[in-house]
Each structure stands twice: as C-alpha cells, then as structure tokens.
Amino acid sequence: MTAAAPGVTVRFMKIDGKPYRSIWLSEDGWAAEIVDQTRLPHAFAVARLETLEAAAVAIEDMLVRGAPLIGATAAYGMALAMRADAGDAALAAARERLMRTRPTAVNLRWALDEMAAVLGPLDPADRAATAYARAAAICDEDVEINRMIGVNGLPLIRDIADRKGGERVNLLTHCNAGWLATVDWGTATSPIYQAHDAGIPVHVWVDETRPRNQGASLTAWELGRHGVPHTVIVDNAGGHLMQHGMVDLCITGTDRTTATGDVANKIGTYLKALAAHDNGVPFYVALPSPTIDWTIADGVAEIPIEQRTGGEVSQMTGRTGDGRVETVTITPDGSPVANYAFDVTPARLVTGLITERGVAAASRAGLESLFAERAAS
Ligand code: MRU
C-alpha cells in the first residue's frame, strides 16, 4: 500500500476478467473504493477513500472524473463525512467542500442536493446509515439510467448498419463518456457496447482529447478491454474524416445540459459538432437526466466553464520505452498557457439527446416531452 493523499491509499490490481464498477463500497463496508483513473492506461489501481477530504481530492485531482461518477463520488463523500460527524454543521460543511471541487458537471450539485434533502430532516444518529444507503442507490440508479441510454441509442446504430447492408458503422466520440465516467456502461458508450454485444459491426474513432487525453488513455482502454474495434485520432482529425464519409454518427457525453438543450462537454466537443453539421453527420449527445440543469436556458452565457492548471497543457505524461511513466514539458519556458476544460455546443447543432426515457429533440419541448414532472418542479 502507498499513501497518495491524506485518507487515500492505493493498491495496484490485475484485471482477471472480473467485472468492475468505477466506484464501490469496500469489503469492510464503510470506505469507498474507486479505479484511480490518473494511472490508466499504464496501471490499473484501486484507491480507497476513507474521508470526506479524500473524496473531495479524488474529484479535484481527477482520480475520478466524468459527470455521473463525480456525482456518485460526492454522494459517498457525504456518507464518509456523516460517519465522522453527523451534526448539522458537519453536514453543511461537507456539502460546501464537495460543491467546490469541480464547477461544470451539474451531477455534483444534483447528488449533493439529493443527499442533503434526505439527510437534513433526520436525527443525526440516523444520518450515516441513511447516507450510505442513498449513495449506494445513486450508484445503482446511474447504472440503470446508462443501461437504458444504451437500449434507446442502439436503434440509431442498428438503422445505420441496416442502411449500410451490414458494413461496419463508424462512430466518433470525444473525451471519455464510458463506464469509467459513470458507475457502469457509460453514457455515449452504452449504445456502442450494446450494439457490439448484439453483433452489429462497429468501429469507434476515439478523439485523444487534449489536454488530459481522456480519449487516448481511458476510452481507448475501456473499448479495448471490451473488444470494441477502435482507432485513436488526434483531436483535429474528425473534420477530415467527416468530409470523406468516414464517420456515420457522432455520440458524446455531457457535463451539463440546459433546459433548452444546449450541451456543455469536454473542450473540443463544439468543434466536432460544427464539423458534423457542415458534413451532414448526425451528432447525438447521451444524456442521463441528472445532467439536465433545469434552472438555466442559455448554455454559453450561464454554464460555468472550469479552467484548470496550465500544467495540463504544457506537460504530457506517458510511458517510456523501458516502461517508466514520466511527465515531460512540451512548451517553451515562459510561454503562457490557458486551459479551458469545457465548451458549450448550442442545441441547434445537436441532432438529438439520448436519454434513459428515449431520444428527444435538443430543445425545451423535446426535454419536457420526456421529463415533464422534473421540468415543472
Ligand atoms: O473533465 P472530465 O474528464 O470530468 O470530463 C468528462 C466529460 O467531459 C465527459 O464527456 C462527460 O462528463 C460526460 S461523461 C458520461
């Protein structure tokens, strides 16, 4: 065991064919365990989170990332906090600490609101057990939501396969919206996994997704482990591929979608949507309902865009020829860098939103047709 941060211990594991979720309760029944995504694809490591602070740091430092998994980890962070101190002040402080971890993915606020609504009215003596139960339920709900996104997205891929007479369907995705970004299945990848498992020939163009390379490091890794044919491309290749008829369908995830269907996702998503629009390629976004922010209508104006440390841009980490993982600097000393982590794709560029309840138009009317009760609340 090696200490990574206060309250976090890390152990390396071999994958032996055993199915993993991205977060689970430890065997001793009280800590949260996660796949440490900062170590992929070069090592598969499990980190044990024992404190609120460990959960917060795991989100900030991106040991876990992806909107749904951020929400699930925050829920367990609340449970860990309640285990240590279930008083009113501790409850408020835990919520505030976790809320500060990452600004763009709205699932964080959603999960914290869920936890606070359940825990607030309780006697402090009952809060810890209830918090663990609600965190586990949030994880299970996420798995089912994503499974249903796959069920609802699969016909889009099947239709293209039928039209192409069984020739392979070429999909393009950006960042990692796979099982690593959720609790299981993934959002954008769920229809892809389900199509592959159903015997439909699929091939995925995987954007590397600078600066943190979630595509090259995470999406490629998980598609590969599941046996899905894929090719990693540089972020700027998508437009060229679309011009040459080499992309049938784009599917990305989202970190926050407005009530009108504007979509915030990893930086570079907008450029893919523009290229798709120019080339008549359908551009779908896989959208679990906790990712909808019903309080806002204008994504560009209202969604906070996270700016992260410049080191993510000026440096790259990879494996050397002799197997060491090293970080190198790629910019001249003194050159300023900027690191905008997300961008917003306006609804007009989105062909449709694949949700757990069906596929909706990217518009207020489309979302309200599937989620009328939430729109009203
Ligand atoms: O910065 P990250 O890695 O948390 O960003 C993740 C993404 O942008 C994903 O595409 C998004 O969260 C959807 S995940 C199901």
GROMACS .gro file of N, CA and C in nm, residues 10 19 26 30 33 38 80 121 164 175 184 193 203 211 215 220 231 253 258 262 271 321 359 373:
model
   72
   10VAL      N    1  -0.364   0.348  -0.202
   10VAL     CA    2  -0.375   0.295  -0.338
   10VAL      C    3  -0.313   0.156  -0.344
   19PRO      N    4  -1.571  -0.836  -1.360
   19PRO     CA    5  -1.631  -0.707  -1.395
   19PRO      C    6  -1.620  -0.607  -1.281
   26SER      N    7  -1.615  -0.068   0.002
   26SER     CA    8  -1.509  -0.164   0.036
   26SER      C    9  -1.568  -0.286   0.108
   30TRP      N   10  -1.735   0.030   0.477
   30TRP     CA   11  -1.751   0.173   0.507
   30TRP      C   12  -1.670   0.268   0.418
   33GLU      N   13  -1.430   0.265  -0.266
   33GLU     CA   14  -1.315   0.230  -0.349
   33GLU      C   15  -1.343   0.271  -0.493
   38THR      N   16  -0.614   0.838  -1.287
   38THR     CA   17  -0.491   0.909  -1.326
   38THR      C   18  -0.381   0.809  -1.363
   80LEU      N   19  -1.912   0.944   0.402
   80LEU     CA   20  -1.790   0.939   0.483
   80LEU      C   21  -1.789   1.053   0.585
  121PRO      N   22  -3.346   1.641   0.725
  121PRO     CA   23  -3.454   1.627   0.823
  121PRO      C   24  -3.428   1.520   0.930
  164LYS      N   25  -2.639   0.036  -4.435
  164LYS     CA   26  -2.508   0.006  -4.496
  164LYS      C   27  -2.496  -0.142  -4.532
  175CYS      N   28  -1.360   1.276  -2.566
  175CYS     CA   29  -1.336   1.261  -2.423
  175CYS      C   30  -1.365   1.116  -2.381
  184ASP      N   31  -2.131   0.251  -1.436
  184ASP     CA   32  -2.113   0.138  -1.529
  184ASP      C   33  -2.178   0.176  -1.663
  193TYR      N   34  -2.152  -0.019  -2.677
  193TYR     CA   35  -2.130  -0.153  -2.617
  193TYR      C   36  -2.247  -0.245  -2.650
  203HIS      N   37  -1.714   0.042  -3.525
  203HIS     CA   38  -1.575   0.088  -3.511
  203HIS      C   39  -1.582   0.231  -3.459
  211PRO      N   40  -0.637   1.845  -2.306
  211PRO     CA   41  -0.501   1.817  -2.262
  211PRO      C   42  -0.484   1.690  -2.179
  215GLY      N   43  -0.960   1.050  -2.402
  215GLY     CA   44  -0.993   0.958  -2.512
  215GLY      C   45  -0.883   0.855  -2.531
  220ALA      N   46  -1.005   0.458  -2.511
  220ALA     CA   47  -0.938   0.351  -2.587
  220ALA      C   48  -0.915   0.229  -2.497
  231THR      N   49  -1.004   0.324  -3.312
  231THR     CA   50  -0.880   0.386  -3.358
  231THR      C   51  -0.868   0.521  -3.289
  253GLY      N   52  -2.077   1.257  -2.461
  253GLY     CA   53  -2.146   1.275  -2.333
  253GLY      C   54  -2.172   1.423  -2.309
  258THR      N   55  -2.866   2.238  -2.066
  258THR     CA   56  -2.967   2.335  -2.021
  258THR      C   57  -3.108   2.281  -2.049
  262ASP      N   58  -2.894   2.306  -2.479
  262ASP     CA   59  -2.752   2.338  -2.501
  262ASP      C   60  -2.669   2.242  -2.416
  271LEU      N   61  -1.639   2.202  -3.161
  271LEU     CA   62  -1.580   2.196  -3.295
  271LEU      C   63  -1.623   2.070  -3.369
  321GLY      N   64   1.007   0.398  -2.329
  321GLY     CA   65   1.038   0.269  -2.390
  321GLY      C   66   1.071   0.161  -2.288
  359VAL      N   67  -3.524   0.907  -2.698
  359VAL     CA   68  -3.445   1.008  -2.769
  359VAL      C   69  -3.532   1.132  -2.787
  373GLU      N   70  -4.245   1.603  -1.541
  373GLU     CA   71  -4.257   1.626  -1.397
  373GLU      C   72  -4.136   1.702  -1.342
   0.00000   0.00000   0.00000
